[in-house]
Coordinates of C-alpha atoms and ligand atoms in Angstrom, one line a residue:
X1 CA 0.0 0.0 0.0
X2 CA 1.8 3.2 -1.1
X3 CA 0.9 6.2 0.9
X4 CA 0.6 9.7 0.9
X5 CA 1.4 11.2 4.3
X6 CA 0.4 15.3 4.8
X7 CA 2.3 16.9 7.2
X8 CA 4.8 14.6 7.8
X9 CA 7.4 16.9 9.2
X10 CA 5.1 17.9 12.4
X11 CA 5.3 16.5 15.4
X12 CA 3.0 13.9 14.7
X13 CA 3.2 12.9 11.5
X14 CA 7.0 12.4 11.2
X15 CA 6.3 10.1 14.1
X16 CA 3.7 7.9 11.7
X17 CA 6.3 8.7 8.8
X18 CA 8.8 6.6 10.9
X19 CA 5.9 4.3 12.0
X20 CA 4.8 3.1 8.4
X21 CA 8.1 2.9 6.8
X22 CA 8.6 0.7 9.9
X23 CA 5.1 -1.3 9.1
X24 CA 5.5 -1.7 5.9
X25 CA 8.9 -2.0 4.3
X26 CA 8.2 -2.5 0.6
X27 CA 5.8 0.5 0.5
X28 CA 6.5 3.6 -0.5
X29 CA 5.4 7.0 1.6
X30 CA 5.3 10.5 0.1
X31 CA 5.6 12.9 2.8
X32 CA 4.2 16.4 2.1
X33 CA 4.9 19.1 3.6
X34 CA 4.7 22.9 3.5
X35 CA 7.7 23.4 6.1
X36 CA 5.7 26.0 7.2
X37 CA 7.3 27.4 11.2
X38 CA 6.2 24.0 12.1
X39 CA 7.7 21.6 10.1
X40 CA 11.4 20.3 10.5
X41 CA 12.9 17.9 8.1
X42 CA 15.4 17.5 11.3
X43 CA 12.5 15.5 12.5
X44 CA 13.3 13.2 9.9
X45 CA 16.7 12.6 10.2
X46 CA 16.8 9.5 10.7
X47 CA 15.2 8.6 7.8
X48 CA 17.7 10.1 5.5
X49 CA 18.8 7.6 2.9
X50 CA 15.5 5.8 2.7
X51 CA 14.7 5.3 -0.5
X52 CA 11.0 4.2 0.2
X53 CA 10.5 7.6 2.0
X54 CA 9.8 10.7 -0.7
X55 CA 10.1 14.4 0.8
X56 CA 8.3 16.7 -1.0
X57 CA 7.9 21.1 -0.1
X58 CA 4.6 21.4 -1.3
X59 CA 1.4 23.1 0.2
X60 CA -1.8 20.8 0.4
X61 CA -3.8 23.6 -1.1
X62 CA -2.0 23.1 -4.3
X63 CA -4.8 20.5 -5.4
X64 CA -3.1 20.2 -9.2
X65 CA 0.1 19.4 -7.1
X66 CA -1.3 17.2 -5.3
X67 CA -3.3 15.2 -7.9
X68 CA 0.0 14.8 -9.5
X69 CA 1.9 13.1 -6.9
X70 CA -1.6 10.7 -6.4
X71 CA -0.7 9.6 -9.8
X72 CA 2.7 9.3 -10.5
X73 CA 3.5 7.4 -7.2
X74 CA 0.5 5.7 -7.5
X75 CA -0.9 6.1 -4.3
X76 CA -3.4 4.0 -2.2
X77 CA -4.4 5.3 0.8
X78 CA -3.6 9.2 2.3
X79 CA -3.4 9.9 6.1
X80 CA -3.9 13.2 6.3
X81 CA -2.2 15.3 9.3
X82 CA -1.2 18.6 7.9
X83 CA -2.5 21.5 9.9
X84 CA -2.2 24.4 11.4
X85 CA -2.2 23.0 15.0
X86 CA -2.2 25.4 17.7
X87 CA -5.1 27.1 19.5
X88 CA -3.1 29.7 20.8
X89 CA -2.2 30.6 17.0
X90 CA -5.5 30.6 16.1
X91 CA -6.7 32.9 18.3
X92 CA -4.4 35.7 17.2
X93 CA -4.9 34.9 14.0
X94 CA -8.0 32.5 12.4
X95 CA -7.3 32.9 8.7
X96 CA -4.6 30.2 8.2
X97 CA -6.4 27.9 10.0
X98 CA -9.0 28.1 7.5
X99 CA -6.6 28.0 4.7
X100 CA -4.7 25.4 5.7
X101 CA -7.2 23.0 7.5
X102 CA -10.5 23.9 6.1
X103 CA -9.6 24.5 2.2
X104 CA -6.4 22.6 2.2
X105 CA -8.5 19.6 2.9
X106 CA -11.0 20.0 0.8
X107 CA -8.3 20.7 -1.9
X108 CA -7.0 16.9 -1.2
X109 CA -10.6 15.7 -1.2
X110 CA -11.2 16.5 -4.2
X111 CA -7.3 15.4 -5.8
X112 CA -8.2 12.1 -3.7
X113 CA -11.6 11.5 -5.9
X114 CA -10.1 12.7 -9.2
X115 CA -6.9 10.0 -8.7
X116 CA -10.1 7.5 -7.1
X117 CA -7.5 6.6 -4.1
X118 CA -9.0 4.0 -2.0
X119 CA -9.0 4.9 1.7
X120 CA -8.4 8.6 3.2
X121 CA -7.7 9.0 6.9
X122 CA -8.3 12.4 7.9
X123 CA -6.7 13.2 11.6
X124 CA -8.7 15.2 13.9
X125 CA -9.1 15.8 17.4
X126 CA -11.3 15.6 20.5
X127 CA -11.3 19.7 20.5
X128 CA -14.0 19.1 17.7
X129 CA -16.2 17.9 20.6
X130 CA -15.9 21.1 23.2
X131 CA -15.2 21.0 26.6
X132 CA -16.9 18.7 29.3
X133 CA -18.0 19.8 32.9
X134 CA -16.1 17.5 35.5
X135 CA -17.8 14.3 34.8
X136 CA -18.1 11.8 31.9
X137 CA -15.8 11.7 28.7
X138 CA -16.8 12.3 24.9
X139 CA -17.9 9.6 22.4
X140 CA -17.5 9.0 18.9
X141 CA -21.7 10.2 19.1
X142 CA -21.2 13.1 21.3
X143 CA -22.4 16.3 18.6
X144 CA -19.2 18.6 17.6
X145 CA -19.6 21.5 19.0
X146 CA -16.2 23.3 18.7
X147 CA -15.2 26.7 20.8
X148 CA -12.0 27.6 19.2
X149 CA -11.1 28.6 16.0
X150 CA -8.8 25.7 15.5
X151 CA -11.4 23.3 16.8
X152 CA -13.8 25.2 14.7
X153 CA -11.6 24.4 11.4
X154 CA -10.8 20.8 12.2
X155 CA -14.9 20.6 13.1
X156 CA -15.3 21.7 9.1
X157 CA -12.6 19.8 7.7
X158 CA -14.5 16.8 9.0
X159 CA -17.7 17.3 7.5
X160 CA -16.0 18.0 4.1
X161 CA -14.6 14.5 5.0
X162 CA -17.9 13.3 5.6
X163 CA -19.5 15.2 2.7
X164 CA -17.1 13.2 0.9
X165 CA -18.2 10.0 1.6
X166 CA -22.1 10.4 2.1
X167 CA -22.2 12.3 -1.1
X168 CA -19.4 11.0 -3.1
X169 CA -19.0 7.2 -2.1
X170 CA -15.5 7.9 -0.7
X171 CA -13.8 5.7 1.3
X172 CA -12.9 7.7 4.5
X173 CA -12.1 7.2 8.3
X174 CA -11.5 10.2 10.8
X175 CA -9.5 9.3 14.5
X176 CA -10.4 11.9 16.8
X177 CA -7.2 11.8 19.5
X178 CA -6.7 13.8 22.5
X179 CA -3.7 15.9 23.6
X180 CA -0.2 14.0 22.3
X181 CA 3.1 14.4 23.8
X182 CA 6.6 13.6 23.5
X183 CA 9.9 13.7 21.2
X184 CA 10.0 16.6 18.5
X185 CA 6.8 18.3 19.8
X186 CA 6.9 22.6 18.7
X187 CA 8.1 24.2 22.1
X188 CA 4.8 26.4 21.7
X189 CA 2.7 23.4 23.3
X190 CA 1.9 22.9 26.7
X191 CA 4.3 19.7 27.6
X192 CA 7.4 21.3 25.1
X193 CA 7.2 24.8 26.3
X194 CA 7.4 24.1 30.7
X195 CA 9.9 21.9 29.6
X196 CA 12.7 24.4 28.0
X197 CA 11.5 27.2 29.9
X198 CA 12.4 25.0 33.4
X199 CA 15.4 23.9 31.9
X200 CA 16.2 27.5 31.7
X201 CA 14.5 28.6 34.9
X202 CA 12.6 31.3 33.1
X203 CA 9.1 30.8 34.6
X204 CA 6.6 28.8 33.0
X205 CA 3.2 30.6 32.3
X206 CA -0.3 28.3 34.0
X207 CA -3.2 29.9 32.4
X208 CA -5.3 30.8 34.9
X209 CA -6.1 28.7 37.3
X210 CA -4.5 25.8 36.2
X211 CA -7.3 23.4 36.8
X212 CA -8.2 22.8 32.8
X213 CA -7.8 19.1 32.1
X214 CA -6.4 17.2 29.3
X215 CA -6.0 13.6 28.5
X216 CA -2.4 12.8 27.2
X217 CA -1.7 9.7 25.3
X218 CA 2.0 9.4 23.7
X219 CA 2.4 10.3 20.3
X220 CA 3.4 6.6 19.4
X221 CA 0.2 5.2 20.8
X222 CA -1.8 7.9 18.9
X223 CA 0.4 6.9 15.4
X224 CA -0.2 3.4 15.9
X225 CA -3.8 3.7 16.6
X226 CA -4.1 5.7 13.4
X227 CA -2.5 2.6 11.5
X228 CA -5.4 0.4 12.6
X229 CA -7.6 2.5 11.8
X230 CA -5.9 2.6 8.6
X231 CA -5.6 -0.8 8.2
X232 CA -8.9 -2.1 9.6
X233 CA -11.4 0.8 10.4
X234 CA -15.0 0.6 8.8
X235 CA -16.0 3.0 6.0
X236 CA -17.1 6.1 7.2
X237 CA -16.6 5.7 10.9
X238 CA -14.9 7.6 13.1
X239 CA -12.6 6.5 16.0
X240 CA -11.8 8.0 19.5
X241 CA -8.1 8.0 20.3
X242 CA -7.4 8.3 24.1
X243 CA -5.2 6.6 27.0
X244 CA -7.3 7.4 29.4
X245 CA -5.0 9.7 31.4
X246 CA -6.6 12.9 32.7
X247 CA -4.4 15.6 34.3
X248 CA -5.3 19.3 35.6
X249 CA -2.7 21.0 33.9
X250 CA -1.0 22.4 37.5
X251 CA 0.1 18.6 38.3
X252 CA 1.8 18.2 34.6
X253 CA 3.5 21.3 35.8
X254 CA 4.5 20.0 38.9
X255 CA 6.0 16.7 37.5
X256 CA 7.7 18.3 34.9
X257 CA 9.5 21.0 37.9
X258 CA 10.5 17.6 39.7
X259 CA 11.8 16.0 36.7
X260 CA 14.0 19.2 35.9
X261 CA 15.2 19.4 39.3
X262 CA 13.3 23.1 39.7
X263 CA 10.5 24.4 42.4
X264 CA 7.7 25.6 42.3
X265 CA 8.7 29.4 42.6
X266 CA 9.0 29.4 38.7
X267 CA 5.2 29.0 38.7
X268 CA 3.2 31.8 37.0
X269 CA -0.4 32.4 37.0
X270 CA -0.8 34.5 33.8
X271 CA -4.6 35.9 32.1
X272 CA -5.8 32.9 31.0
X273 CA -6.6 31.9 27.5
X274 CA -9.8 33.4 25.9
X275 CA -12.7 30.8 25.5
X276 CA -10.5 28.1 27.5
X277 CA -12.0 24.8 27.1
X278 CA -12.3 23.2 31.0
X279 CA -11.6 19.4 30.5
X280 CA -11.2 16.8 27.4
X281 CA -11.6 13.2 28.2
X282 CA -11.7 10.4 25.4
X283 CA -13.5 7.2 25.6
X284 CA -12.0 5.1 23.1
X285 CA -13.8 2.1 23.9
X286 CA -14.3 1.7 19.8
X287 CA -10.9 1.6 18.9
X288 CA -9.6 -0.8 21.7
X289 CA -12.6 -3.5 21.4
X290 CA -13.0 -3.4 17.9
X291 CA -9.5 -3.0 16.6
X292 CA -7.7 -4.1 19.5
X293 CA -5.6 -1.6 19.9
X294 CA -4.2 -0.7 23.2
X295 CA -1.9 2.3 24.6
X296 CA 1.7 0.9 25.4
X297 CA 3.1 4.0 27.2
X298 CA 2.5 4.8 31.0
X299 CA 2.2 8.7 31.1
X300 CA 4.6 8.8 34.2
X301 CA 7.6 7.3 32.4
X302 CA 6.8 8.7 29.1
X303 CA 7.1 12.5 30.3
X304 CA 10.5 11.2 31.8
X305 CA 11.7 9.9 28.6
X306 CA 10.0 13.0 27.1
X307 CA 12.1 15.6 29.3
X308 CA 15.2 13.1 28.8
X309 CA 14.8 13.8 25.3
X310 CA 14.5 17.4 25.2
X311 CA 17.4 17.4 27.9
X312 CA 19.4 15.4 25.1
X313 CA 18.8 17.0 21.9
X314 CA 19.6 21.1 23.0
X315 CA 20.3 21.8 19.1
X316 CA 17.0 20.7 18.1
X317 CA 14.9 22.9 20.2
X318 CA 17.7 26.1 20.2
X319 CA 17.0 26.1 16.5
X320 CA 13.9 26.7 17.3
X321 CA 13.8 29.2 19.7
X322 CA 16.6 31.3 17.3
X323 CA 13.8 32.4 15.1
X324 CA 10.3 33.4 14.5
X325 CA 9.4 31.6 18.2
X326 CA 10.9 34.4 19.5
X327 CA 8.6 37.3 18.1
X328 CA 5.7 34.3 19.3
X329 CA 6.9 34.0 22.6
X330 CA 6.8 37.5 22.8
X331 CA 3.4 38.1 21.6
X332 CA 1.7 35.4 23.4
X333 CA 3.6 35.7 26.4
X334 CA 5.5 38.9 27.5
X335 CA 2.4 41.3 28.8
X336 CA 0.9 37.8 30.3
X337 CA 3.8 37.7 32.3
X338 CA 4.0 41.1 32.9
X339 CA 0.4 41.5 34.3
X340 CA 1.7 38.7 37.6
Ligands
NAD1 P1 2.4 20.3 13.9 O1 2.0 21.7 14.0 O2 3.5 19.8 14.7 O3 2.6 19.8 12.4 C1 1.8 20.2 11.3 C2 2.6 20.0 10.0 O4 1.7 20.3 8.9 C3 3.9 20.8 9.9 O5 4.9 20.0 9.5 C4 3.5 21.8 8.9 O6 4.7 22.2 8.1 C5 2.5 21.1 8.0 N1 1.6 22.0 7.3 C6 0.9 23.0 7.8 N2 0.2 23.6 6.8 C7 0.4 22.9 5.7 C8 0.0 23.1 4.3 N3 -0.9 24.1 4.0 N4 0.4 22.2 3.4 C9 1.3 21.2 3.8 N5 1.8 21.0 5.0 C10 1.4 21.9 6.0 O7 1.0 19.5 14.3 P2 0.8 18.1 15.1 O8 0.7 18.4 16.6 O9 1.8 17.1 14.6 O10 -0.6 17.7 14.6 C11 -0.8 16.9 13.4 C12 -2.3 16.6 13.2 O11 -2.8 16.0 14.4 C13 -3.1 17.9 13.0 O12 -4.1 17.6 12.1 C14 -3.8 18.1 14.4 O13 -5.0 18.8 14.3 C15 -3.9 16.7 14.8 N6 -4.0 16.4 16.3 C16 -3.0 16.9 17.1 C17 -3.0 16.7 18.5 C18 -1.9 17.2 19.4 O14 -2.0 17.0 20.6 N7 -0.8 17.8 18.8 C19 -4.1 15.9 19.0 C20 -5.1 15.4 18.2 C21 -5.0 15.7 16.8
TYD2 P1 -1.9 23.1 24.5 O1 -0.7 22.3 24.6 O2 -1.9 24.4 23.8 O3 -3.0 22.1 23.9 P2 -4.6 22.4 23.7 O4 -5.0 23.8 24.0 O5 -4.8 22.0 22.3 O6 -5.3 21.4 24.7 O7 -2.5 23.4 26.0 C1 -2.7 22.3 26.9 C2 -3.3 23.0 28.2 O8 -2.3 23.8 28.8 C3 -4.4 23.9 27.9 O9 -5.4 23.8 29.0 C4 -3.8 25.3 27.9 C5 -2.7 25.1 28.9 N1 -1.5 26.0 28.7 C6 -1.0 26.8 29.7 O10 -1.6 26.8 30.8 N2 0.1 27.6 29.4 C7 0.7 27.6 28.2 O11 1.7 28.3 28.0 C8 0.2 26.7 27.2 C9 0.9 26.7 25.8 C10 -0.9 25.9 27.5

């Protein structure tokens, strides 16, 4: 099954670049990517040399681009990640996040039908559903009803996907996964960003009150959940994604202080975020008992291994911070921090 990966130099995607090529050795995968601040071929490193891996700088809105690559590499089955991904981001500015996840996605809809690829998996997220009051936990049957404007594009983008099927006969799935964390995730995330800042002992900003919940599964339980679904996942359907690990963000905070070795002094309490969803939880009862799949990383050890990482590849993340993340910080951050 050759593929066509979107967004394959995120966080996330380069992680199911690396698990597919793993998966499936005689296939081929054509990663696309923008490279827009986001994407990192250094994510990719270790696939250099690969023949059955094919980077190619292109935007997902370029649909005559796109068709293109559906034909000449003959692809099978897309799994579609590339977005503009942060909720922060989109509340200073909505527009790319209509570009980018709204018509870039409709763009590959419609190269997917004209090539008449067989399966597309379109990756969304558990924002799509709101935010929950303290009890119970969203269901693949739970109505969207998105409060950001990134949850509001990724809402969109999956009734295009939908559109696509019901009206068009399309083969399509959708995974709808909570909060990921770990290796290569862009320091502008919650897990990323404490992390650096601690190492530094700048302080690390809680929006808030702290007390906003989120359910973190590691990225490599999310990628290979999306591979089921890939492989095995009913036409049409959509599958929650979840490890069933709920946290207020204060005690992620915490941990992550312990693990660096700093206290809590370096705590902020900064204006909180506009329109903050309170808690996400996922039940992914569907995925595990019809697909079998199951989460293999315990949250405790995999922010260890996470902050070992970060603490162990300096370069990667100073890169980073030389250059536009700096006028981002800035902007997000610097009267936030100011104001405590
Ligand atoms: P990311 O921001 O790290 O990566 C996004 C990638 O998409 C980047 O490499 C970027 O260059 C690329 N991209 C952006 N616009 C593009 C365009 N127009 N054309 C081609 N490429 C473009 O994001 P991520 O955290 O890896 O998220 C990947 C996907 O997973 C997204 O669809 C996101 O909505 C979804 N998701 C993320 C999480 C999470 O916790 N991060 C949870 C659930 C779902
Ligand atoms: P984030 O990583 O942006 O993911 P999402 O908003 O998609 O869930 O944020 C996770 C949680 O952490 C969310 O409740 C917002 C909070 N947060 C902070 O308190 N401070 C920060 O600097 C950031 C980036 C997030």
């Amino acid at each position: 099954m050759n593929l066509l990966v979107t967004g394959g130099a995120g966080f996330i995607g380069s992680s199911y670049v690396r698990l597919a090529r793993r998966q499936r050795p005689d296939a081929l995968v054509v990663n696309v990517d923008a490279l827009t601040y986001a994407g990192n071929l250094e994510n990719l490193r270790d696939l250099e040399g690969d023949s059955k891996h094919l980077f190619v700088r292109a935007d997902i809105r370029d649909g005559a681009k796109m068709l293109e690559l559906l034909r000449t590499h003959a692809i099978d089955a897309i799994v579609h990640f590339a977005a503009e991904s942060h909720v922060d981001r989109s509340i200073l500015s909505a527009e790319p996040f209509l570009d980018t996840n709204v018509v870039g996605t409709l763009r590959l809809l419609e190269a997917a039908r004209a090539a008449g690829v067989r399966r597309f998996l379109q990756v969304s997220t558990d924002e799509v559903y709101g935010s929950l009051g303290p009890e119970g936990a969203f269901e693949e049957t739970t109505p969207v009803s998105p409060r950001s404007p990134y949850s509001a594009s990724k809402t969109a983008a999956d009734h295009f996907v939908m559109a696509f099927h019901h009206t068009h006969g399309m083969d399509t799935v959708i995974t709808r996964c909570s909060n990921n964390y770990g290796p290569f995730q862009f320091p502008e995330k919650l897990i990323p960003l404490m992390i650096l800042n601690a190492f530094e002992g700048k302080p690390l900003p809680v929006y808030g009150d702290g007390l906003y919940v989120r359910d973190w599964i590691h990225v490599e339980d999310h990628c290979e959940a999306v591979d089921l679904v890939l492989e095995r996942g009913t036409t049409g359907e959509v599958y929650n994604v979840g490890a069933e690990n709920e946290r207020p963000n204060m005690d992620v905070v915490r941990t992550i202080l312990r693990l660096t070795g700093r206290d809590e002094s370096l705590i902020r309490h900064v204006p909180d975020r506009p329109g903050h969803d309170r808690r996400y939880a996922m039940n992914a009862r569907k995925v595990r008992e019809q697909l079998g799949w199951r989460p293999r990383h315990n949250f405790d050890q995999g922010l260890a291994d996470t902050v070992a990482w970060y603490r162990a590849n300096p370069a990667w993340a100073d890169r980073i911070r030389s250059g536009a993340y700096r006028d981002y910080y800035e902007t997000q951050y610097a009267s936030r921090l100011a104001a405590t």
